[in-house]
Amino acid sequence: MNMLVLIKQTFDTEEKIVMQNGKINEDGVEFIINPYDEYAIEEAVRIKEEQGANVTVLTVGPARAETALRTALAMGADEAILIETNDEKLDEYSIAKLIAAAVKDKAFDLILGGNMAIDSGSGQVAVRVAEELGIPHVSAVTKLSWEGSKATVERDVEGDVEIVEVNLPFLATTQQGLNEPRYPSLPGLMKAKKKPLERVAVADLGLAQDELEARTEIRDQYVPAKKQAGRILSGEPAQQVSTLVQLLRHEAKVV
């Protein structure tokens, strides 16, 4: 079996977001593998250990994203691809185009990716890749098994479970509950340094300019205002209602 895992390097979940001139300041920031993508890596490595497979991890990002790929290799993946970006203005549409162009000539039986990235929260890239490649996709997967060329997938659906049967090849996005991602071992970290990592430039993928142009634009970014302490109204119920209406009208200005 040949598997591909799509990952993204994101801010450490413990990092404090600092805005500077309308942009997120990345100076001194620690980056990690997007937590949802860790479930995808773990599932691919488990399948490899149980049934035998080759696992390729791929990310789109700046040169620093190599560290995320090396961590995935240390977890048990076999090889990695870095589509290295510089100052290109990319969104989910153009990133999916890049990934599809990089893997269109490779035969993967299963493609895994996180259900969403914790920074953008869009949940679009992986399923867009499936559409670009013309293969089925199932999102928010919490259990995965198959027999022969047919897989049985369980997925979250608003507090319930949906069971889907799908033929290989297909793409699945992973959700919490699928597994418990492992920590890279010291031997794994040492082996990861010697595993193959292919660097691909955006220009090498032969996409037209129209395919690289983002379809969305970030107009503004800001940190939410600090929440104010709530107020407890006193007095009889009728008096509380009157006070509440006045506060909503004159202070909150919502009525």
Coordinates of N, CA and C in Angstrom, one line a residue:
M1 N 0.8 -1.2 0.0 CA 0.0 0.0 0.0 C 0.9 1.2 0.0
N2 N 0.5 2.2 -0.7 CA 1.2 3.5 -0.8 C 0.3 4.6 -0.3
M3 N 0.8 5.3 0.8 CA -0.1 6.3 1.4 C 0.6 7.7 1.4
L4 N -0.2 8.7 1.3 CA 0.2 10.1 1.4 C -0.5 10.8 2.6
V5 N 0.3 11.5 3.4 CA -0.3 12.3 4.5 C 0.0 13.7 4.3
L6 N -1.0 14.5 4.3 CA -0.9 16.0 4.1 C -0.9 16.6 5.5
I7 N 0.2 17.4 5.7 CA 0.3 18.1 7.0 C 0.6 19.6 6.8
K8 N 0.4 20.3 7.9 CA 0.7 21.7 8.0 C 1.4 22.1 9.2
Q9 N 2.3 23.0 9.1 CA 3.0 23.5 10.3 C 2.3 24.7 10.8
T10 N 1.9 24.7 12.1 CA 1.1 25.8 12.7 C 1.7 26.3 14.0
F11 N 1.2 27.4 14.5 CA 1.7 27.9 15.8 C 1.5 26.8 16.8
D12 N 2.4 26.8 17.8 CA 2.3 26.0 19.0 C 1.0 26.5 19.7
T13 N 0.2 25.5 20.1 CA -1.1 25.9 20.8 C -0.9 26.7 22.1
E14 N 0.3 26.7 22.6 CA 0.6 27.5 23.8 C 1.1 28.9 23.5
E15 N 1.3 29.2 22.2 CA 1.8 30.5 21.9 C 0.8 31.6 22.0
K16 N 1.2 32.8 22.4 CA 0.4 34.0 22.5 C 0.4 34.7 21.1
I17 N -0.7 35.0 20.6 CA -0.8 35.7 19.3 C -0.5 37.2 19.5
V18 N 0.5 37.7 18.8 CA 0.8 39.1 18.8 C 0.6 39.7 17.4
M19 N -0.2 40.7 17.4 CA -0.4 41.4 16.1 C 0.5 42.6 15.9
Q20 N 1.0 42.8 14.7 CA 1.9 43.9 14.4 C 1.6 44.4 13.0
N21 N 1.1 45.6 12.9 CA 0.8 46.2 11.6 C -0.3 45.4 10.8
G22 N -1.2 44.8 11.6 CA -2.3 44.1 10.9 C -1.9 42.6 10.6
K23 N -0.7 42.2 11.0 CA -0.3 40.8 10.6 C 0.2 40.1 11.9
I24 N 0.2 38.8 11.9 CA 0.6 38.0 13.0 C 2.1 38.0 13.1
N25 N 2.7 38.4 14.2 CA 4.1 38.5 14.4 C 4.7 37.1 14.7
E26 N 5.6 36.6 13.8 CA 6.1 35.2 14.0 C 7.5 35.2 14.7
D27 N 8.0 36.3 15.1 CA 9.3 36.4 15.7 C 9.3 35.6 17.0
G28 N 10.3 34.6 17.0 CA 10.5 33.8 18.2 C 9.4 32.8 18.5
V29 N 8.5 32.6 17.6 CA 7.3 31.7 17.8 C 7.8 30.3 17.6
E30 N 7.2 29.4 18.4 CA 7.4 27.9 18.2 C 6.4 27.4 17.3
F31 N 6.8 26.5 16.3 CA 5.8 25.9 15.4 C 5.8 24.4 15.6
I32 N 4.6 23.9 15.4 CA 4.4 22.4 15.6 C 3.6 21.9 14.4
I33 N 3.5 20.6 14.4 CA 2.6 19.9 13.4 C 1.2 20.2 13.8
N34 N 0.3 20.6 12.9 CA -1.1 20.8 13.2 C -1.6 19.6 13.9
P35 N -2.2 19.8 15.1 CA -2.7 18.6 15.9 C -3.6 17.6 15.2
Y36 N -4.5 18.1 14.4 CA -5.3 17.2 13.6 C -4.6 16.3 12.6
D37 N -3.5 16.9 12.1 CA -2.6 16.2 11.2 C -1.8 15.0 11.9
E38 N -1.6 15.2 13.2 CA -0.9 14.1 13.9 C -1.7 12.8 13.9
Y39 N -3.0 12.9 14.0 CA -3.9 11.7 13.9 C -3.7 11.1 12.5
A40 N -3.5 11.9 11.5 CA -3.3 11.3 10.1 C -2.0 10.6 10.0
I41 N -0.9 11.2 10.6 CA 0.4 10.6 10.6 C 0.3 9.3 11.3
E42 N -0.2 9.3 12.5 CA -0.3 8.1 13.4 C -1.1 7.0 12.7
E43 N -2.2 7.3 12.1 CA -3.0 6.3 11.4 C -2.2 5.6 10.3
A44 N -1.5 6.4 9.5 CA -0.7 5.9 8.4 C 0.4 5.0 8.9
V45 N 1.1 5.4 10.0 CA 2.2 4.6 10.5 C 1.7 3.3 11.1
R46 N 0.5 3.4 11.7 CA -0.1 2.1 12.3 C -0.4 1.2 11.1
I47 N -1.0 1.7 10.1 CA -1.3 0.8 8.9 C 0.0 0.2 8.4
K48 N 1.0 1.0 8.3 CA 2.3 0.5 7.8 C 2.9 -0.6 8.7
E49 N 2.8 -0.4 10.0 CA 3.3 -1.4 10.9 C 2.5 -2.7 10.9
E50 N 1.2 -2.6 10.7 CA 0.3 -3.8 10.7 C 0.2 -4.5 9.4
Q51 N 0.3 -3.8 8.3 CA 0.1 -4.4 7.0 C 1.2 -4.2 6.0
G52 N 2.1 -3.3 6.3 CA 3.2 -3.0 5.4 C 2.7 -1.9 4.4
A53 N 3.5 -0.9 4.3 CA 3.1 0.2 3.4 C 4.2 1.2 3.3
N54 N 4.2 2.1 2.4 CA 5.1 3.2 2.3 C 4.3 4.5 2.6
V55 N 4.9 5.3 3.5 CA 4.2 6.5 3.9 C 5.0 7.8 3.5
T56 N 4.4 8.6 2.7 CA 5.0 9.9 2.3 C 4.2 11.0 3.0
V57 N 4.9 12.0 3.6 CA 4.3 13.1 4.1 C 4.6 14.3 3.3
L58 N 3.7 15.2 3.1 CA 3.8 16.4 2.3 C 3.3 17.6 3.0
T59 N 4.0 18.7 2.8 CA 3.5 20.0 3.3 C 3.8 21.1 2.3
V60 N 3.0 22.2 2.4 CA 3.3 23.4 1.6 C 3.6 24.5 2.6
G61 N 4.7 25.2 2.4 CA 5.1 26.2 3.4 C 6.5 26.7 3.2
P62 N 7.0 27.6 4.0 CA 8.3 28.1 3.9 C 9.4 27.1 4.4
A63 N 10.6 27.4 4.3 CA 11.7 26.5 4.6 C 11.6 25.9 6.0
R64 N 11.1 26.7 6.9 CA 11.0 26.3 8.3 C 10.1 25.1 8.5
A65 N 9.2 24.8 7.5 CA 8.3 23.7 7.6 C 9.0 22.4 7.5
E66 N 10.3 22.4 7.1 CA 11.0 21.1 7.1 C 11.0 20.4 8.4
T67 N 11.0 21.2 9.5 CA 11.1 20.6 10.9 C 9.8 19.8 11.1
A68 N 8.7 20.2 10.6 CA 7.4 19.5 10.8 C 7.5 18.1 10.0
L69 N 8.1 18.2 8.8 CA 8.3 17.0 8.0 C 9.2 16.0 8.7
R70 N 10.3 16.5 9.3 CA 11.3 15.7 10.0 C 10.7 15.0 11.2
T71 N 9.8 15.7 11.9 CA 9.1 15.2 13.0 C 8.2 14.0 12.6
A72 N 7.5 14.2 11.4 CA 6.6 13.1 10.9 C 7.5 11.9 10.5
L73 N 8.6 12.2 9.9 CA 9.5 11.1 9.6 C 10.0 10.3 10.8
A74 N 10.2 11.1 11.9 CA 10.6 10.5 13.1 C 9.5 9.6 13.7
M75 N 8.3 10.0 13.5 CA 7.1 9.2 13.9 C 7.0 7.9 13.2
G76 N 7.6 7.8 12.0 CA 7.6 6.6 11.3 C 7.3 6.7 9.8
A77 N 7.1 7.9 9.3 CA 6.9 8.0 7.8 C 8.2 7.7 7.1
D78 N 8.1 7.4 5.8 CA 9.3 7.0 5.1 C 10.0 8.0 4.3
E79 N 9.2 9.0 3.7 CA 9.8 10.0 2.9 C 8.9 11.3 3.0
A80 N 9.5 12.4 2.5 CA 8.8 13.6 2.7 C 8.9 14.5 1.4
I81 N 7.9 15.4 1.2 CA 8.0 16.4 0.1 C 7.6 17.7 0.7
L82 N 8.5 18.7 0.4 CA 8.2 20.1 0.9 C 8.0 20.9 -0.4
I83 N 6.8 21.4 -0.6 CA 6.6 22.4 -1.6 C 6.9 23.8 -1.0
E84 N 8.0 24.3 -1.3 CA 8.6 25.5 -0.6 C 8.0 26.8 -1.2
T85 N 7.4 27.6 -0.3 CA 6.8 28.8 -0.7 C 7.7 30.0 -0.2
N86 N 7.5 31.1 -0.8 CA 8.2 32.3 -0.3 C 7.2 33.4 0.0
D87 N 7.0 34.3 -0.9 CA 6.1 35.4 -0.7 C 4.8 35.3 -1.4
E88 N 4.5 34.1 -2.0 CA 3.3 33.9 -2.7 C 2.1 34.1 -1.8
K89 N 1.1 34.7 -2.3 CA -0.2 34.9 -1.6 C -1.1 33.7 -1.9
L90 N -1.1 32.7 -1.1 CA -1.8 31.4 -1.4 C -3.0 31.3 -0.4
D91 N -4.1 30.6 -0.9 CA -5.2 30.3 0.0 C -5.5 28.8 -0.2
E92 N -6.6 28.3 0.3 CA -6.9 26.9 0.3 C -7.0 26.5 -1.2
Y93 N -7.6 27.3 -2.0 CA -7.7 27.0 -3.5 C -6.3 26.7 -4.1
S94 N -5.4 27.7 -4.0 CA -4.1 27.6 -4.6 C -3.2 26.5 -4.0
I95 N -3.3 26.3 -2.7 CA -2.5 25.3 -2.0 C -3.0 23.9 -2.5
A96 N -4.3 23.7 -2.6 CA -4.8 22.4 -3.1 C -4.3 22.2 -4.6
K97 N -4.3 23.2 -5.4 CA -3.7 23.1 -6.7 C -2.3 22.7 -6.7
L98 N -1.5 23.3 -5.8 CA 0.0 22.9 -5.7 C 0.1 21.4 -5.3
I99 N -0.6 21.0 -4.3 CA -0.5 19.6 -3.9 C -0.9 18.7 -5.0
A100 N -2.0 18.9 -5.6 CA -2.5 18.0 -6.7 C -1.5 18.0 -7.8
A101 N -0.9 19.1 -8.1 CA 0.1 19.1 -9.2 C 1.3 18.3 -8.8
A102 N 1.7 18.3 -7.6 CA 2.9 17.6 -7.1 C 2.7 16.1 -7.0
V103 N 1.5 15.6 -6.9 CA 1.3 14.2 -6.7 C 0.4 13.5 -7.7
K104 N 0.0 14.3 -8.8 CA -0.9 13.7 -9.8 C -0.3 12.5 -10.5
D105 N 1.0 12.4 -10.6 CA 1.6 11.3 -11.3 C 2.0 10.2 -10.4
K106 N 1.7 10.3 -9.1 CA 2.1 9.3 -8.1 C 0.8 8.5 -7.8
A107 N 0.9 7.2 -7.6 CA -0.2 6.3 -7.3 C -0.3 6.1 -5.8
F108 N -1.3 6.8 -5.2 CA -1.5 6.6 -3.7 C -2.8 5.8 -3.5
D109 N -2.8 4.8 -2.7 CA -4.0 4.1 -2.4 C -4.9 4.8 -1.4
L110 N -4.2 5.6 -0.5 CA -4.9 6.3 0.6 C -4.2 7.6 0.9
I111 N -5.0 8.7 0.9 CA -4.5 10.0 1.3 C -5.2 10.4 2.6
L112 N -4.4 10.8 3.6 CA -4.9 11.3 4.9 C -4.5 12.7 5.1
G113 N -5.3 13.4 5.8 CA -5.0 14.8 6.2 C -5.8 15.1 7.5
G114 N -5.5 16.1 8.2 CA -6.2 16.6 9.3 C -7.6 17.1 8.9
N115 N -8.6 17.0 9.8 CA -9.9 17.5 9.5 C -9.9 19.0 9.3
M116 N -9.0 19.7 10.0 CA -8.8 21.2 9.8 C -7.5 21.6 10.4
A117 N -7.1 22.8 10.1 CA -5.9 23.4 10.7 C -6.3 24.3 11.8
I118 N -5.6 24.3 12.9 CA -6.0 25.1 14.1 C -5.8 26.6 13.9
D119 N -5.0 27.0 12.8 CA -4.9 28.4 12.6 C -6.0 29.0 11.7
S120 N -6.2 28.4 10.6 CA -7.3 28.9 9.7 C -8.6 28.3 10.0
G121 N -8.7 27.1 10.4 CA -10.0 26.4 10.7 C -10.9 26.2 9.5
S122 N -10.3 26.3 8.3 CA -11.2 26.2 7.1 C -11.6 24.8 6.8
G123 N -10.8 23.8 7.0 CA -11.1 22.4 6.7 C -11.3 22.2 5.2
Q124 N -10.6 22.9 4.3 CA -10.8 22.8 2.9 C -9.7 22.2 2.1
V125 N -8.5 22.3 2.5 CA -7.4 21.9 1.6 C -7.5 20.5 1.2
A126 N -7.6 19.6 2.2 CA -7.5 18.1 1.9 C -8.7 17.7 0.9
V127 N -9.9 18.2 1.2 CA -11.0 17.8 0.4 C -10.9 18.4 -1.0
R128 N -10.3 19.6 -1.1 CA -10.1 20.2 -2.4 C -9.1 19.4 -3.2
V129 N -8.1 18.8 -2.5 CA -7.1 18.0 -3.2 C -7.8 16.8 -3.8
A130 N -8.7 16.1 -3.0 CA -9.4 15.0 -3.5 C -10.2 15.3 -4.8
E131 N -10.9 16.5 -4.8 CA -11.6 16.9 -5.9 C -10.7 17.1 -7.1
E132 N -9.5 17.7 -6.9 CA -8.6 18.0 -8.0 C -8.1 16.6 -8.6
L133 N -7.9 15.6 -7.7 CA -7.4 14.3 -8.2 C -8.5 13.4 -8.7
G134 N -9.8 13.8 -8.4 CA -10.9 13.0 -8.9 C -11.1 11.7 -8.1
I135 N -10.9 11.8 -6.8 CA -11.1 10.6 -6.0 C -12.1 10.9 -4.9
P136 N -12.8 9.9 -4.3 CA -13.7 10.2 -3.2 C -13.0 10.7 -2.0
H137 N -13.8 11.4 -1.1 CA -13.2 11.8 0.2 C -14.3 11.7 1.3
V138 N -13.8 11.4 2.5 CA -14.7 11.3 3.7 C -14.0 12.1 4.8
S139 N -14.8 13.0 5.4 CA -14.2 13.9 6.4 C -14.5 13.5 7.8
A140 N -13.7 14.0 8.8 CA -14.0 13.8 10.2 C -14.0 12.3 10.6
V141 N -13.0 11.6 10.1 CA -13.0 10.1 10.3 C -12.5 9.8 11.8
T142 N -13.3 8.9 12.4 CA -12.9 8.4 13.8 C -12.6 6.9 13.8
K143 N -12.8 6.2 12.7 CA -12.4 4.8 12.6 C -12.3 4.5 11.2
L144 N -11.3 3.6 10.9 CA -11.0 3.3 9.5 C -10.5 1.9 9.4
S145 N -11.2 1.1 8.5 CA -10.8 -0.3 8.3 C -11.1 -0.6 6.8
W146 N -10.5 -1.7 6.3 CA -10.9 -2.1 5.0 C -10.6 -3.5 4.7
E147 N -11.2 -4.1 3.7 CA -11.0 -5.4 3.2 C -10.9 -5.4 1.7
G148 N -9.7 -5.8 1.2 CA -9.5 -5.7 -0.2 C -9.4 -4.3 -0.7
S149 N -10.2 -3.9 -1.6 CA -10.2 -2.6 -2.2 C -11.3 -1.7 -1.6
K150 N -12.1 -2.2 -0.6 CA -13.2 -1.4 -0.1 C -12.9 -1.1 1.4
A151 N -13.1 0.2 1.8 CA -12.9 0.6 3.1 C -14.2 0.9 3.8
T152 N -14.3 0.7 5.1 CA -15.4 1.1 5.9 C -14.9 2.2 6.9
V153 N -15.6 3.3 6.9 CA -15.2 4.5 7.6 C -16.3 5.0 8.5
E154 N -15.9 5.3 9.7 CA -16.9 5.9 10.7 C -16.5 7.4 10.8
R155 N -17.5 8.3 10.8 CA -17.2 9.7 10.9 C -18.2 10.4 11.8
D156 N -17.7 11.5 12.4 CA -18.5 12.3 13.3 C -19.5 13.1 12.5
V157 N -20.8 13.1 12.9 CA -21.8 13.9 12.3 C -22.7 14.5 13.5
E158 N -22.3 15.6 14.0 CA -23.0 16.4 15.0 C -23.5 15.5 16.1
G159 N -22.5 14.9 16.8 CA -22.9 14.1 18.0 C -23.3 12.7 17.7
D160 N -23.3 12.3 16.4 CA -23.7 10.9 16.1 C -22.6 10.3 15.2
V161 N -22.8 9.1 14.7 CA -21.7 8.4 13.9 C -22.4 8.0 12.6
E162 N -21.7 8.3 11.5 CA -22.1 7.9 10.2 C -21.1 6.8 9.6
I163 N -21.6 5.7 9.1 CA -20.7 4.7 8.5 C -20.8 4.7 7.0
V164 N -19.6 4.8 6.4 CA -19.5 5.0 5.0 C -18.6 3.9 4.4
E165 N -19.1 3.3 3.3 CA -18.2 2.4 2.5 C -17.7 3.1 1.3
V166 N -16.4 3.0 1.0 CA -15.8 3.7 -0.1 C -14.7 2.8 -0.7
N167 N -14.5 2.9 -2.0 CA -13.5 2.2 -2.6 C -12.1 2.9 -2.6
L168 N -11.0 2.2 -2.6 CA -9.7 2.8 -2.7 C -9.5 3.1 -4.2
P169 N -8.7 4.1 -4.5 CA -8.1 5.1 -3.6 C -9.2 6.2 -3.2
F170 N -8.9 6.7 -2.0 CA -9.8 7.8 -1.5 C -9.0 8.6 -0.5
L171 N -9.6 9.7 -0.1 CA -8.9 10.6 0.8 C -9.8 10.7 2.1
A172 N -9.2 10.7 3.2 CA -9.9 10.9 4.5 C -9.3 11.9 5.4
T173 N -10.1 12.8 6.0 CA -9.6 13.7 7.0 C -9.8 13.2 8.4
T174 N -8.8 13.3 9.2 CA -8.8 12.6 10.5 C -9.3 13.6 11.7
Q175 N -10.0 13.0 12.6 CA -10.6 13.7 13.7 C -10.1 13.1 15.1
Q176 N -10.2 13.9 16.1 CA -9.8 13.4 17.4 C -10.7 12.1 17.8
G177 N -10.1 11.1 18.3 CA -10.8 9.9 18.6 C -10.3 8.7 17.7
L178 N -9.7 9.1 16.6 CA -9.2 8.0 15.6 C -8.1 7.2 16.3
N179 N -7.2 7.9 17.0 CA -6.1 7.2 17.6 C -5.4 8.1 18.6
E180 N -4.3 7.7 19.2 CA -3.5 8.5 20.1 C -2.1 8.7 19.5
P181 N -1.8 9.8 18.9 CA -0.5 10.0 18.2 C 0.6 9.8 19.2
R182 N 1.7 9.1 18.6 CA 2.9 8.8 19.4 C 3.8 10.0 19.5
Y183 N 4.7 10.0 20.4 CA 5.8 10.9 20.4 C 7.0 10.3 19.6
P184 N 7.7 11.2 18.9 CA 8.9 10.6 18.2 C 9.9 10.1 19.2
S185 N 10.5 9.0 18.9 CA 11.5 8.4 19.8 C 12.9 9.0 19.4
L186 N 13.8 8.8 20.3 CA 15.2 9.3 20.0 C 15.8 8.5 18.8
P187 N 15.6 7.2 18.7 CA 16.1 6.5 17.5 C 15.4 7.0 16.2
G188 N 14.1 7.3 16.4 CA 13.3 7.8 15.3 C 13.8 9.1 14.8
L189 N 14.1 10.0 15.7 CA 14.7 11.3 15.4 C 16.0 11.2 14.7
M190 N 16.8 10.3 15.1 CA 18.1 10.1 14.4 C 17.9 9.5 13.0
K191 N 17.0 8.6 12.8 CA 16.7 8.0 11.5 C 16.1 9.0 10.6
A192 N 15.3 9.9 11.1 CA 14.6 10.9 10.3 C 15.6 11.8 9.6
K193 N 16.8 12.0 10.1 CA 17.8 12.9 9.5 C 18.3 12.3 8.2
K194 N 18.2 11.0 8.0 CA 18.7 10.3 6.8 C 17.6 9.9 5.8
K195 N 16.4 10.1 6.2 CA 15.3 9.8 5.3 C 15.1 10.8 4.2
P196 N 14.7 10.4 3.0 CA 14.7 11.3 1.9 C 13.6 12.4 2.0
L197 N 14.0 13.6 1.7 CA 13.1 14.8 1.7 C 13.3 15.6 0.4
E198 N 12.3 15.6 -0.4 CA 12.3 16.3 -1.7 C 11.8 17.7 -1.5
R199 N 12.5 18.6 -2.0 CA 12.1 20.0 -2.1 C 11.6 20.4 -3.5
V200 N 10.4 21.0 -3.5 CA 9.9 21.3 -4.8 C 9.5 22.8 -4.8
A201 N 10.0 23.5 -5.8 CA 9.7 25.0 -5.9 C 8.3 25.1 -6.6
V202 N 7.6 26.2 -6.2 CA 6.3 26.4 -6.8 C 6.4 26.5 -8.3
A203 N 7.4 27.1 -8.8 CA 7.6 27.3 -10.3 C 7.8 26.0 -11.0
D204 N 8.3 25.0 -10.3 CA 8.6 23.7 -10.9 C 7.3 22.9 -11.2
L205 N 6.2 23.3 -10.6 CA 4.9 22.5 -10.8 C 4.1 22.8 -12.0
G206 N 4.6 23.8 -12.8 CA 4.0 24.1 -14.1 C 2.6 24.6 -14.0
L207 N 2.1 25.2 -13.0 CA 0.8 25.8 -12.9 C 0.7 27.1 -13.6
A208 N -0.5 27.4 -14.2 CA -0.7 28.7 -14.8 C -0.9 29.7 -13.6
Q209 N -0.7 31.0 -14.0 CA -0.8 32.0 -13.0 C -2.2 32.1 -12.4
D210 N -3.2 31.8 -13.2 CA -4.6 31.8 -12.7 C -4.8 30.7 -11.6
E211 N -4.1 29.6 -11.7 CA -4.3 28.5 -10.8 C -3.6 28.8 -9.5
L212 N -2.6 29.8 -9.5 CA -1.9 30.1 -8.3 C -2.5 31.3 -7.6
E213 N -3.4 32.0 -8.2 CA -3.9 33.2 -7.6 C -5.0 32.8 -6.6
A214 N -4.8 33.4 -5.4 CA -5.8 33.1 -4.3 C -7.2 33.6 -4.7
R215 N -8.2 32.8 -4.2 CA -9.5 33.2 -4.5 C -10.1 34.0 -3.3
T216 N -9.4 34.0 -2.2 CA -9.9 34.8 -1.0 C -8.8 35.8 -0.6
E217 N -9.2 36.8 0.1 CA -8.3 37.8 0.6 C -8.6 38.2 2.0
I218 N -7.5 38.2 2.8 CA -7.6 38.6 4.2 C -7.6 40.1 4.3
R219 N -8.8 40.7 4.7 CA -8.9 42.1 4.8 C -8.4 42.7 6.1
D220 N -8.5 41.9 7.1 CA -8.1 42.4 8.4 C -7.9 41.3 9.4
Q221 N -7.0 41.4 10.3 CA -6.7 40.4 11.4 C -6.6 41.2 12.7
Y222 N -7.2 40.6 13.7 CA -7.1 41.3 15.0 C -7.4 40.3 16.1
V223 N -6.9 40.7 17.3 CA -7.1 39.8 18.5 C -8.4 40.3 19.1
P224 N -9.3 39.3 19.4 CA -10.6 39.7 20.0 C -10.5 40.6 21.2
A225 N -11.4 41.5 21.4 CA -11.3 42.4 22.6 C -11.5 41.6 23.9
K226 N -10.8 42.0 24.9 CA -10.9 41.3 26.2 C -12.3 41.4 26.7
K227 N -12.8 40.2 27.2 CA -14.1 40.2 27.7 C -14.2 41.0 29.0
Q228 N -15.3 41.7 29.1 CA -15.6 42.5 30.3 C -16.3 41.6 31.3
A229 N -16.2 41.9 32.6 CA -16.9 41.1 33.6 C -18.4 41.4 33.5
G230 N -19.1 40.3 33.8 CA -20.6 40.4 33.8 C -21.1 41.3 34.9
R231 N -22.4 41.7 34.8 CA -23.0 42.5 35.8 C -24.2 41.7 36.4
I232 N -24.4 41.8 37.7 CA -25.5 41.1 38.3 C -26.5 42.2 38.7
L233 N -27.7 42.1 38.2 CA -28.8 43.1 38.4 C -29.5 42.7 39.7
S234 N -29.8 43.7 40.5 CA -30.5 43.5 41.8 C -31.9 44.2 41.7
G235 N -32.7 43.9 42.7 CA -34.1 44.5 42.7 C -35.1 43.5 42.3
E236 N -36.4 43.9 42.3 CA -37.5 43.1 41.9 C -37.3 42.7 40.4
P237 N -38.0 41.6 39.9 CA -37.9 41.2 38.5 C -38.2 42.3 37.6
A238 N -39.3 43.0 37.8 CA -39.7 44.1 36.9 C -38.6 45.2 36.8
Q239 N -38.0 45.5 37.9 CA -37.0 46.5 38.0 C -35.7 46.0 37.2
Q240 N -35.4 44.7 37.4 CA -34.3 44.2 36.7 C -34.5 44.2 35.2
V241 N -35.7 43.9 34.7 CA -36.0 43.9 33.3 C -35.8 45.3 32.8
S242 N -36.3 46.3 33.5 CA -36.2 47.7 33.0 C -34.7 48.1 33.0
T243 N -34.0 47.8 34.0 CA -32.5 48.1 34.0 C -31.8 47.4 32.8
L244 N -32.1 46.1 32.6 CA -31.5 45.4 31.5 C -31.8 46.0 30.1
V245 N -33.0 46.4 29.9 CA -33.4 47.1 28.6 C -32.6 48.4 28.4
Q246 N -32.5 49.2 29.5 CA -31.7 50.4 29.4 C -30.3 50.2 29.1
L247 N -29.7 49.1 29.7 CA -28.3 48.8 29.5 C -28.1 48.3 28.0
L248 N -29.0 47.5 27.6 CA -28.9 47.0 26.2 C -29.0 48.1 25.2
R249 N -29.8 49.1 25.5 CA -30.1 50.2 24.6 C -29.0 51.2 24.6
H250 N -28.5 51.6 25.8 CA -27.6 52.8 25.9 C -26.2 52.4 26.0
E251 N -25.9 51.2 26.6 CA -24.5 50.8 26.8 C -24.1 49.9 25.7
A252 N -24.8 48.8 25.6 CA -24.4 47.8 24.5 C -24.9 48.2 23.2
K253 N -25.9 49.1 23.1 CA -26.5 49.6 21.8 C -26.8 48.4 20.9
V254 N -27.6 47.5 21.4 CA -28.0 46.3 20.6 C -29.5 46.3 20.4
V255 N -30.2 47.2 21.1 CA -31.7 47.4 20.9 C -32.0 48.8 20.7

